[in-house]
Tab-separated table of C-alpha atoms in Angstrom:
chain	number	residue	atom	x	y	z
F	10	MET	CA	-26.351	25.683	52.455
F	11	ILE	CA	-25.427	26.278	48.783
F	12	GLU	CA	-27.819	24.834	46.231
F	13	LEU	CA	-26.124	23.601	43.045
F	14	GLU	CA	-28.165	23.694	39.851
F	15	ASN	CA	-27.417	22.050	36.522
F	16	TYR	CA	-27.100	24.507	33.686
F	17	THR	CA	-27.725	24.207	29.959
F	18	LEU	CA	-25.112	24.964	27.336
F	19	ASN	CA	-25.608	25.341	23.576
F	20	PHE	CA	-22.738	23.694	21.702
F	21	GLY	CA	-22.876	24.726	18.049
F	22	PRO	CA	-24.008	24.994	15.322
F	23	GLN	CA	-21.312	27.640	14.861
F	24	HIS	CA	-18.862	25.858	17.169
F	25	PRO	CA	-15.723	24.733	15.224
F	26	ALA	CA	-15.803	21.261	16.830
F	27	ALA	CA	-19.502	20.701	16.047
F	28	HIS	CA	-18.619	19.140	12.657
F	29	GLY	CA	-20.783	21.221	10.414
F	30	VAL	CA	-24.299	22.165	11.429
F	31	LEU	CA	-24.812	20.133	14.603
F	32	ARG	CA	-26.458	21.809	17.574
F	33	LEU	CA	-25.898	20.027	20.878
F	34	VAL	CA	-27.738	21.056	24.028
F	35	PHE	CA	-25.659	19.943	27.000
F	36	GLU	CA	-26.957	19.746	30.555
F	37	LEU	CA	-23.910	20.234	32.780
F	38	GLU	CA	-23.180	19.717	36.437
F	39	GLY	CA	-20.068	21.813	36.849
F	40	GLU	CA	-18.007	20.612	33.894
F	41	THR	CA	-19.501	17.112	33.841
F	42	ILE	CA	-22.054	16.227	31.162
F	43	VAL	CA	-25.325	14.958	32.642
F	44	ARG	CA	-27.267	14.874	29.380
F	45	ALA	CA	-26.689	15.662	25.707
F	46	ASP	CA	-29.440	16.375	23.212
F	47	PRO	CA	-28.371	16.476	19.533
F	48	HIS	CA	-30.553	18.760	17.400
F	49	ILE	CA	-30.309	17.723	13.760
F	50	GLY	CA	-31.984	18.845	10.542
F	51	LEU	CA	-30.113	22.100	9.900
F	52	LEU	CA	-28.677	20.665	6.664
F	53	HIS	CA	-31.877	18.916	5.533
F	54	ARG	CA	-32.124	19.191	1.738
F	55	ALA	CA	-34.926	16.661	1.056
F	56	THR	CA	-32.604	14.430	-1.001
F	57	GLU	CA	-34.827	11.367	-0.671
F	58	LYS	CA	-37.803	13.381	-1.952
F	59	LEU	CA	-35.894	15.067	-4.783
F	60	VAL	CA	-34.706	11.684	-6.074
F	61	GLU	CA	-38.367	10.699	-6.597
F	62	THR	CA	-38.754	13.530	-9.135
F	63	LYS	CA	-35.821	12.688	-11.447
F	64	PRO	CA	-34.804	9.844	-13.774
F	65	TYR	CA	-32.384	7.398	-12.156
F	66	LEU	CA	-29.248	8.668	-13.901
F	67	GLN	CA	-29.857	12.274	-12.842
F	68	SER	CA	-29.767	11.386	-9.142
F	69	ILE	CA	-26.226	9.957	-9.034
F	70	GLY	CA	-24.886	13.443	-8.296
F	71	TYR	CA	-27.135	13.696	-5.220
F	72	MET	CA	-25.342	10.685	-3.745
F	73	ASP	CA	-21.980	12.471	-3.877
F	74	ARG	CA	-23.409	15.256	-1.789
F	75	LEU	CA	-24.754	13.090	1.038
F	76	ASP	CA	-21.611	12.066	2.883
F	77	TYR	CA	-19.533	14.628	1.003
F	78	VAL	CA	-16.268	13.084	2.252
F	79	SER	CA	-17.018	9.576	0.885
F	80	MET	CA	-18.354	10.535	-2.514
F	81	MET	CA	-17.832	7.475	-4.714
F	82	CYS	CA	-18.835	5.007	-1.973
F	83	ASN	CA	-22.279	6.640	-1.853
F	84	GLU	CA	-22.570	6.391	-5.642
F	85	HIS	CA	-21.605	2.727	-5.435
F	86	ALA	CA	-24.550	1.824	-3.181
F	87	TYR	CA	-26.983	3.676	-5.467
F	88	VAL	CA	-25.793	2.212	-8.785
F	89	ARG	CA	-25.625	-1.276	-7.225
F	90	ALA	CA	-29.279	-0.927	-6.177
F	91	ILE	CA	-30.205	-0.059	-9.787
F	92	GLU	CA	-28.106	-2.944	-11.186
F	93	LYS	CA	-29.652	-5.349	-8.679
F	94	SER	CA	-33.141	-4.317	-9.743
F	95	LEU	CA	-32.277	-4.632	-13.464
F	96	GLY	CA	-30.523	-7.972	-12.894
F	97	VAL	CA	-27.284	-6.834	-14.556
F	98	GLU	CA	-23.674	-6.758	-13.415
F	99	ALA	CA	-20.849	-4.445	-14.449
F	100	PRO	CA	-17.864	-5.928	-16.367
F	101	ILE	CA	-14.966	-7.227	-14.267
F	102	ARG	CA	-12.672	-4.301	-15.183
F	103	ALA	CA	-15.327	-1.847	-13.966
F	104	GLN	CA	-15.622	-3.871	-10.737
F	105	TYR	CA	-11.888	-3.503	-10.103
F	106	ILE	CA	-11.990	0.228	-10.908
F	107	ARG	CA	-14.872	0.638	-8.439
F	108	THR	CA	-12.984	-1.326	-5.775
F	109	MET	CA	-9.882	0.809	-6.289
F	110	PHE	CA	-11.782	4.085	-6.089
F	111	ASP	CA	-13.817	2.896	-3.080
F	112	GLU	CA	-10.518	2.408	-1.243
F	113	ILE	CA	-9.087	5.717	-2.491
F	114	THR	CA	-12.284	7.284	-1.095
F	115	ARG	CA	-11.766	5.456	2.220
F	116	ILE	CA	-8.260	6.917	2.467
F	117	LEU	CA	-9.628	10.389	1.637
F	118	ASN	CA	-12.303	10.044	4.330
F	119	HIS	CA	-9.960	8.763	7.046
F	120	LEU	CA	-7.359	11.445	6.269
F	121	LEU	CA	-9.939	14.189	6.725
F	122	TRP	CA	-11.201	12.463	9.885
F	123	LEU	CA	-7.690	12.156	11.313
F	124	GLY	CA	-6.878	15.799	10.596
F	125	ALA	CA	-10.197	17.004	12.030
F	126	VAL	CA	-10.109	14.889	15.208
F	127	ALA	CA	-6.503	15.926	15.834
F	128	ILE	CA	-7.298	19.624	15.468
F	129	ASP	CA	-10.383	19.214	17.700
F	130	ILE	CA	-8.218	17.732	20.436
F	131	GLY	CA	-5.430	20.265	19.902
F	132	ALA	CA	-2.852	18.790	17.477
F	133	MET	CA	-2.398	21.176	14.548
F	134	THR	CA	0.404	19.546	12.513
F	135	VAL	CA	-1.474	16.332	11.654
F	136	PHE	CA	-4.186	18.355	9.913
F	137	LEU	CA	-1.623	19.859	7.522
F	138	TYR	CA	0.062	16.485	6.910
F	139	CYS	CA	-3.251	14.782	6.058
F	140	PHE	CA	-4.271	17.458	3.574
F	141	ARG	CA	-0.905	17.109	1.821
F	142	GLU	CA	-1.816	13.505	0.853
F	143	ARG	CA	-5.454	14.312	0.079
F	144	GLU	CA	-4.350	16.615	-2.749
F	145	ASP	CA	-2.843	13.716	-4.741
F	146	LEU	CA	-5.998	11.624	-4.355
F	147	PHE	CA	-8.195	14.521	-5.458
F	148	ASP	CA	-6.032	14.648	-8.598
F	149	CYS	CA	-7.036	10.994	-9.206
F	150	TYR	CA	-10.715	11.953	-8.890
F	151	GLU	CA	-10.156	14.834	-11.291
F	152	ALA	CA	-8.342	12.646	-13.826
F	153	VAL	CA	-11.306	10.256	-14.251
F	154	SER	CA	-14.252	12.602	-13.770
F	155	GLY	CA	-13.096	16.175	-14.361
F	156	THR	CA	-14.013	17.247	-10.842
F	157	ARG	CA	-12.111	17.006	-7.586
F	158	MET	CA	-14.910	15.934	-5.252
F	159	HIS	CA	-18.398	15.242	-6.588
F	160	ALA	CA	-17.355	12.842	-9.316
F	161	THR	CA	-20.582	11.201	-10.617
F	162	TYR	CA	-18.169	8.590	-12.016
F	163	TYR	CA	-19.992	5.320	-11.226
F	164	ARG	CA	-22.867	4.537	-13.575
F	165	PRO	CA	-25.380	1.688	-13.744
F	166	GLY	CA	-23.579	-1.002	-15.751
F	167	GLY	CA	-20.035	0.213	-15.104
F	168	VAL	CA	-18.166	3.520	-14.863
F	169	ALA	CA	-18.374	6.670	-16.961
F	170	ARG	CA	-15.012	6.291	-18.750
F	171	ASP	CA	-11.826	4.247	-18.678
F	172	LEU	CA	-8.722	5.276	-16.753
F	173	PRO	CA	-6.670	7.951	-18.613
F	174	ASN	CA	-3.221	7.166	-20.051
F	175	SER	CA	-1.779	10.516	-18.974
F	176	MET	CA	-1.961	12.846	-15.994
F	177	PRO	CA	-2.381	16.646	-16.095
F	178	GLN	CA	0.921	18.420	-15.430
F	179	TYR	CA	1.817	21.635	-13.663
F	180	LYS	CA	3.115	24.530	-15.754
F	181	ALA	CA	5.633	27.222	-14.830
F	182	SER	CA	4.144	30.475	-13.533
F	183	ARG	CA	5.207	33.648	-11.768
F	184	TRP	CA	4.950	31.733	-8.466
F	185	HIS	CA	6.818	28.529	-9.455
F	186	ASN	CA	9.966	28.349	-11.588
F	187	GLU	CA	10.934	25.539	-14.003
F	188	ARG	CA	12.905	23.567	-11.381
F	189	GLU	CA	10.002	23.563	-8.895
F	190	ILE	CA	7.571	22.521	-11.636
F	191	GLU	CA	9.870	19.687	-12.742
F	192	LYS	CA	9.870	18.358	-9.168
F	193	LYS	CA	6.062	18.636	-8.927
F	194	ASN	CA	5.671	16.714	-12.225
F	195	GLU	CA	8.085	13.892	-11.334
F	196	ASN	CA	5.322	11.307	-10.839
F	197	ARG	CA	2.982	12.695	-13.527
F	198	HIS	CA	4.766	11.531	-16.693
F	199	GLY	CA	2.933	8.179	-16.863
F	200	SER	CA	-0.698	7.050	-16.719
F	201	LEU	CA	-3.157	7.445	-13.843
F	202	LEU	CA	-2.295	3.915	-12.682
F	203	ASP	CA	1.414	4.889	-12.544
F	204	PHE	CA	0.508	7.964	-10.514
F	205	ILE	CA	-1.591	5.911	-8.068
F	206	TRP	CA	1.171	3.291	-7.784
F	207	ASP	CA	3.680	6.009	-6.899
F	208	PHE	CA	1.282	7.281	-4.220
F	209	THR	CA	0.887	3.794	-2.704
F	210	GLU	CA	4.689	3.410	-2.577
F	211	ARG	CA	5.169	6.437	-0.321
F	212	PHE	CA	1.861	6.522	1.573
F	213	PRO	CA	2.861	3.975	4.296
F	214	ARG	CA	5.699	6.331	5.300
F	215	CYS	CA	3.155	9.160	5.577
F	216	VAL	CA	0.984	7.010	7.900
F	217	ASP	CA	4.136	6.349	9.958
F	218	GLU	CA	4.514	10.132	10.305
F	219	TYR	CA	0.957	10.489	11.633
F	220	GLU	CA	1.538	7.654	14.100
F	221	THR	CA	4.855	9.164	15.260
F	222	LEU	CA	2.983	12.342	16.139
F	223	LEU	CA	-0.026	10.709	17.828
F	224	THR	CA	-0.005	7.011	18.705
F	225	ASP	CA	2.348	7.165	21.713
F	226	ASN	CA	1.835	10.851	22.410
F	227	ARG	CA	1.151	11.280	26.130
F	228	ILE	CA	-1.395	14.098	25.706
F	229	TRP	CA	-3.183	12.263	22.869
F	230	LYS	CA	-3.581	9.132	24.981
F	231	GLN	CA	-4.806	11.128	27.994
F	232	ARG	CA	-7.507	12.655	25.792
F	233	THR	CA	-8.634	9.408	24.105
F	234	VAL	CA	-7.891	6.298	26.224
F	235	ASP	CA	-10.979	5.121	28.203
F	236	ILE	CA	-13.053	8.003	26.786
F	237	GLY	CA	-16.439	7.097	25.254
F	238	VAL	CA	-16.147	3.354	25.869
F	239	VAL	CA	-18.788	1.291	24.023
F	240	SER	CA	-19.163	-2.441	24.746
F	241	PRO	CA	-19.700	-4.896	21.839
F	242	GLU	CA	-23.262	-5.565	23.068
F	243	ASP	CA	-24.138	-1.854	23.172
F	244	ALA	CA	-22.528	-1.252	19.787
F	245	LEU	CA	-24.736	-3.938	18.220
F	246	GLN	CA	-27.859	-2.689	20.026
F	247	TRP	CA	-27.289	0.875	18.783
F	248	GLY	CA	-26.814	-0.286	15.201
F	249	PHE	CA	-23.149	0.672	14.931
F	250	THR	CA	-21.310	-0.317	11.746
F	251	GLY	CA	-17.897	0.344	10.287
F	252	PRO	CA	-14.938	1.450	12.449
F	253	MET	CA	-17.306	2.326	15.327
F	254	LEU	CA	-18.400	-1.334	15.569
F	255	ARG	CA	-14.994	-2.862	14.859
F	256	ALA	CA	-13.336	-0.690	17.526
F	257	SER	CA	-15.654	-2.351	20.063
F	258	GLY	CA	-14.308	-5.781	19.098
F	259	VAL	CA	-16.885	-6.972	16.539
F	260	ALA	CA	-15.229	-8.094	13.285
F	261	TRP	CA	-18.071	-7.119	10.943
F	262	ASP	CA	-17.185	-5.773	7.500
F	263	LEU	CA	-19.491	-6.032	4.478
F	264	ARG	CA	-16.468	-6.338	2.169
F	265	LYS	CA	-15.744	-9.705	3.814
F	266	LYS	CA	-19.192	-10.854	4.995
F	267	GLN	CA	-21.204	-9.889	1.901
F	268	PRO	CA	-18.543	-9.271	-0.795
F	269	TYR	CA	-19.364	-6.981	-3.720
F	270	ALA	CA	-17.373	-5.508	-6.644
F	271	ALA	CA	-13.931	-7.222	-6.597
F	272	TYR	CA	-13.517	-7.519	-2.815
F	273	ASP	CA	-13.665	-11.305	-2.927
F	274	LYS	CA	-10.633	-11.246	-5.247
F	275	VAL	CA	-8.325	-9.038	-3.132
F	276	ASP	CA	-6.543	-9.843	0.095
F	277	PHE	CA	-6.895	-7.629	3.191
F	278	ASP	CA	-7.384	-7.814	6.956
F	279	ILE	CA	-10.106	-6.325	9.167
F	280	PRO	CA	-8.597	-4.311	12.050
F	281	VAL	CA	-10.515	-4.830	15.315
F	282	GLY	CA	-10.245	-2.961	18.641
F	283	LYS	CA	-10.422	-4.261	22.199
F	284	THR	CA	-11.950	-1.628	24.498
F	285	GLY	CA	-14.161	0.440	22.191
F	286	ASP	CA	-12.844	3.832	23.335
F	287	CYS	CA	-11.772	6.858	21.280
F	288	TYR	CA	-8.190	5.561	21.134
F	289	ASP	CA	-9.312	2.227	19.648
F	290	ARG	CA	-11.434	4.035	17.075
F	291	TYR	CA	-8.323	6.014	16.120
F	292	LEU	CA	-6.148	2.862	15.855
F	293	VAL	CA	-8.739	1.019	13.741
F	294	ARG	CA	-8.988	3.851	11.229
F	295	VAL	CA	-5.198	4.267	10.988
F	296	GLU	CA	-4.817	0.544	10.263
F	297	GLU	CA	-7.607	0.838	7.675
F	298	LEU	CA	-5.455	3.442	5.893
F	299	ARG	CA	-2.732	0.797	5.519
F	300	GLN	CA	-5.178	-1.939	4.457
F	301	SER	CA	-6.843	0.335	1.875
F	302	ASN	CA	-3.421	1.218	0.473
F	303	ASN	CA	-2.747	-2.510	0.086
F	304	ILE	CA	-6.077	-3.102	-1.718
F	305	VAL	CA	-5.395	-0.186	-4.103
F	306	ARG	CA	-2.013	-1.737	-4.998
F	307	GLN	CA	-3.639	-5.092	-5.797
F	308	CYS	CA	-6.234	-3.362	-8.005
F	309	VAL	CA	-3.557	-1.358	-9.868
F	310	LYS	CA	-1.610	-4.583	-10.564
F	311	TRP	CA	-4.730	-6.314	-11.931
F	312	LEU	CA	-5.828	-3.313	-14.035
F	313	ARG	CA	-2.364	-3.045	-15.613
F	314	GLU	CA	-2.422	-6.689	-16.665
F	315	ASN	CA	-6.068	-6.972	-17.786
F	316	ASP	CA	-7.884	-4.881	-20.351
F	317	GLY	CA	-11.570	-5.032	-21.210
F	318	PRO	CA	-14.857	-3.093	-21.333
F	319	ILE	CA	-15.652	-0.669	-18.505
F	320	LYS	CA	-19.415	-0.689	-19.040
F	321	LEU	CA	-22.133	-2.865	-20.528
F	322	GLU	CA	-22.842	-2.679	-24.253
F	323	ASP	CA	-26.615	-2.470	-23.633
F	324	HIS	CA	-27.400	1.083	-24.773
F	325	LYS	CA	-30.756	1.046	-23.009
F	326	ILE	CA	-28.691	1.337	-19.784
F	327	THR	CA	-25.287	2.760	-20.783
F	328	PRO	CA	-24.666	5.498	-23.360
F	329	PRO	CA	-22.967	4.743	-26.701
F	330	ARG	CA	-19.446	6.064	-27.382
F	331	ARG	CA	-19.205	9.728	-28.387
F	332	TYR	CA	-17.881	8.847	-31.840
F	333	ASP	CA	-20.796	6.463	-32.506
F	334	MET	CA	-23.298	8.984	-31.171
F	335	LYS	CA	-22.070	11.596	-33.707
F	336	HIS	CA	-21.946	9.245	-36.696
F	337	ASP	CA	-24.843	6.831	-36.211
F	338	MET	CA	-28.518	7.840	-36.010
F	339	GLU	CA	-29.509	4.861	-33.831
F	340	ALA	CA	-26.740	5.645	-31.336
F	341	MET	CA	-27.851	9.289	-31.348
F	342	ILE	CA	-31.416	8.256	-30.458
F	343	HIS	CA	-30.160	5.946	-27.681
F	344	HIS	CA	-28.063	8.771	-26.251
F	345	PHE	CA	-30.915	11.295	-26.354
F	346	LYS	CA	-33.472	8.916	-24.824
F	347	LEU	CA	-31.082	7.766	-22.086
F	348	PHE	CA	-30.221	11.262	-20.867
F	349	SER	CA	-33.670	12.808	-21.251
F	350	GLU	CA	-36.151	10.061	-20.339
F	351	GLY	CA	-33.765	7.487	-18.844
F	352	PHE	CA	-34.684	3.842	-18.294
F	353	SER	CA	-37.398	2.163	-16.220
F	354	LEU	CA	-36.807	-0.419	-13.510
F	355	PRO	CA	-39.131	-3.397	-13.045
F	356	GLU	CA	-41.670	-3.132	-10.233
F	357	GLY	CA	-40.348	-4.211	-6.858
F	358	GLU	CA	-38.038	-3.241	-4.049
F	359	VAL	CA	-34.331	-3.711	-3.507
F	360	TYR	CA	-31.774	-2.968	-0.774
F	361	SER	CA	-28.122	-2.434	-1.585
F	362	ALA	CA	-25.411	-1.691	0.989
F	363	VAL	CA	-21.693	-0.977	0.776
F	364	GLU	CA	-18.999	-0.752	3.452
F	365	ALA	CA	-18.562	3.032	3.299
F	366	PRO	CA	-15.717	4.582	5.342
F	367	LYS	CA	-18.152	5.452	8.154
F	368	GLY	CA	-20.059	2.150	8.168
F	369	GLU	CA	-22.888	0.473	6.275
F	370	PHE	CA	-24.295	2.930	3.743
F	371	GLY	CA	-27.498	1.465	2.316
F	372	ILE	CA	-30.023	2.365	-0.380
F	373	TYR	CA	-33.561	0.979	-0.146
F	374	LEU	CA	-35.191	1.529	-3.522
F	375	VAL	CA	-38.854	0.937	-4.400
F	376	SER	CA	-39.842	0.982	-8.064
F	377	ASP	CA	-43.351	1.123	-9.514
F	378	GLY	CA	-42.130	0.455	-13.045
F	379	ALA	CA	-41.569	4.114	-13.952
F	380	ASN	CA	-38.346	5.871	-14.992
F	381	LYS	CA	-37.870	7.356	-11.505
F	382	PRO	CA	-38.006	5.814	-8.013
F	383	TYR	CA	-41.359	5.505	-6.246
F	384	ARG	CA	-39.484	5.750	-2.931
F	385	LEU	CA	-35.856	5.923	-1.892
F	386	LYS	CA	-34.656	5.506	1.696
F	387	ILE	CA	-31.038	6.094	2.641
F	388	ARG	CA	-29.443	4.215	5.541
F	389	ALA	CA	-26.804	6.648	6.775
F	390	PRO	CA	-24.323	5.133	9.300
F	391	GLY	CA	-23.678	8.498	10.982
F	392	PHE	CA	-27.354	8.864	11.947
F	393	LEU	CA	-27.205	5.775	14.166
F	394	HIS	CA	-23.830	6.740	15.619
F	395	LEU	CA	-25.046	10.204	16.584
F	396	SER	CA	-28.195	8.777	18.203
F	397	SER	CA	-25.953	7.057	20.777
F	398	PHE	CA	-24.084	10.273	21.633
F	399	ASP	CA	-26.131	10.993	24.783
F	400	GLU	CA	-25.292	7.587	26.273
F	401	MET	CA	-21.638	7.825	25.258
F	402	VAL	CA	-20.914	11.209	26.873
F	403	ARG	CA	-22.818	10.911	30.182
F	404	GLY	CA	-20.443	11.325	33.097
F	405	HIS	CA	-17.614	12.656	30.925
F	406	MET	CA	-16.138	16.166	31.024
F	407	LEU	CA	-17.205	18.796	28.476
F	408	ALA	CA	-13.831	18.560	26.685
F	409	ASP	CA	-14.308	14.784	26.359
F	410	GLY	CA	-17.605	15.427	24.567
F	411	VAL	CA	-15.599	17.022	21.743
F	412	ALA	CA	-13.277	13.979	21.517
F	413	ILE	CA	-16.218	11.521	21.508
F	414	LEU	CA	-18.113	13.453	18.836
F	415	ALA	CA	-14.983	13.660	16.676
F	416	SER	CA	-14.330	9.919	17.095
F	417	GLN	CA	-17.786	9.149	15.624
F	418	ASP	CA	-16.739	10.692	12.263
F	419	ILE	CA	-19.951	12.685	11.834
F	420	VAL	CA	-20.858	14.275	8.498
F	421	PHE	CA	-24.216	16.003	8.292
F	422	GLY	CA	-24.868	15.660	4.593
F	423	GLU	CA	-25.890	12.017	5.139
F	424	ILE	CA	-27.485	12.484	8.588
F	425	ASP	CA	-29.841	15.313	7.655
F	426	ARG	CA	-30.178	14.342	3.959
């Protein structure tokens, strides 16, 4: 009689579908997964500890590098925690700018997710389509912050600077002639808001292209329908948030339930799934692309019609204007003190959460009255999603493990921290 033994397989960290530096140890019976053990910590950078050593302003850049696909959403949670502790609120124009860029970030995140999950399952074209649209949104990041990814644009009391009135333009080179450059610059002759508006006009057609390739695709549905099903009860027990929770049929979204920034002033719907499988998680995120596009349009309309300050005038928290800093001694002192010593928060603790693209991203901040945090704890949504991976993949085939992992939208910057 033949004795069958389970065998152990190392999946990652160098595996292309392991989403960064994840190491999974699978116990397999044939090609069926009996057990999965995620090994994390390979991207641990001690962010929570490093933040304790720096003034509050100098740690905003660390937030960008946590979930490095949802940069400004991470910043938003951190600066909101500081504002909550100080008892201040950013001006209304800054709130709308934050709302707009939160949704631009959500589109960026979901486009990368869609391209990555498609390529994991075997669809190459979608990856190229998604990156085509991401380029325009990175140009928006660059226009306000000077950098394409890690913006450090949100600041306690507002945002770093107002929206620019012009967009950078391409120039002719040995690779592109004048006619090609003219076509590339078609939507760059106005302000940043004009550029974003043009993007929102054509983006729904781009989402239609993705859906044409995937939504009714026979192979796509065979790989995702009834794979990694999570019931609403299990999703709540495991601490799911974001699209992972909504795909299981629970309509929970912090933008609606606990509104922040300008979310109570814009109109949008919360997409909710029925079965909680990989296909539902895909459908929820695709619909979120359309809803985010709609929110961005509402913000652009408001920002065009309403001017105003983009940060508080309290120079103990926000820096003075460059012109004032170079012509006024008091402003110069404020500037120097703010960027060298920073400001102190009152003693106490505060929790601030935002609806990041992956779920509830939270910052728990404890202050002892100094100019740096006594303790900072980050609530990363991906950490809780990955902890359920073993339960989600049991009984599935090895190839389904890749689809389930991809559907969780895992990024290790925030999980390992």
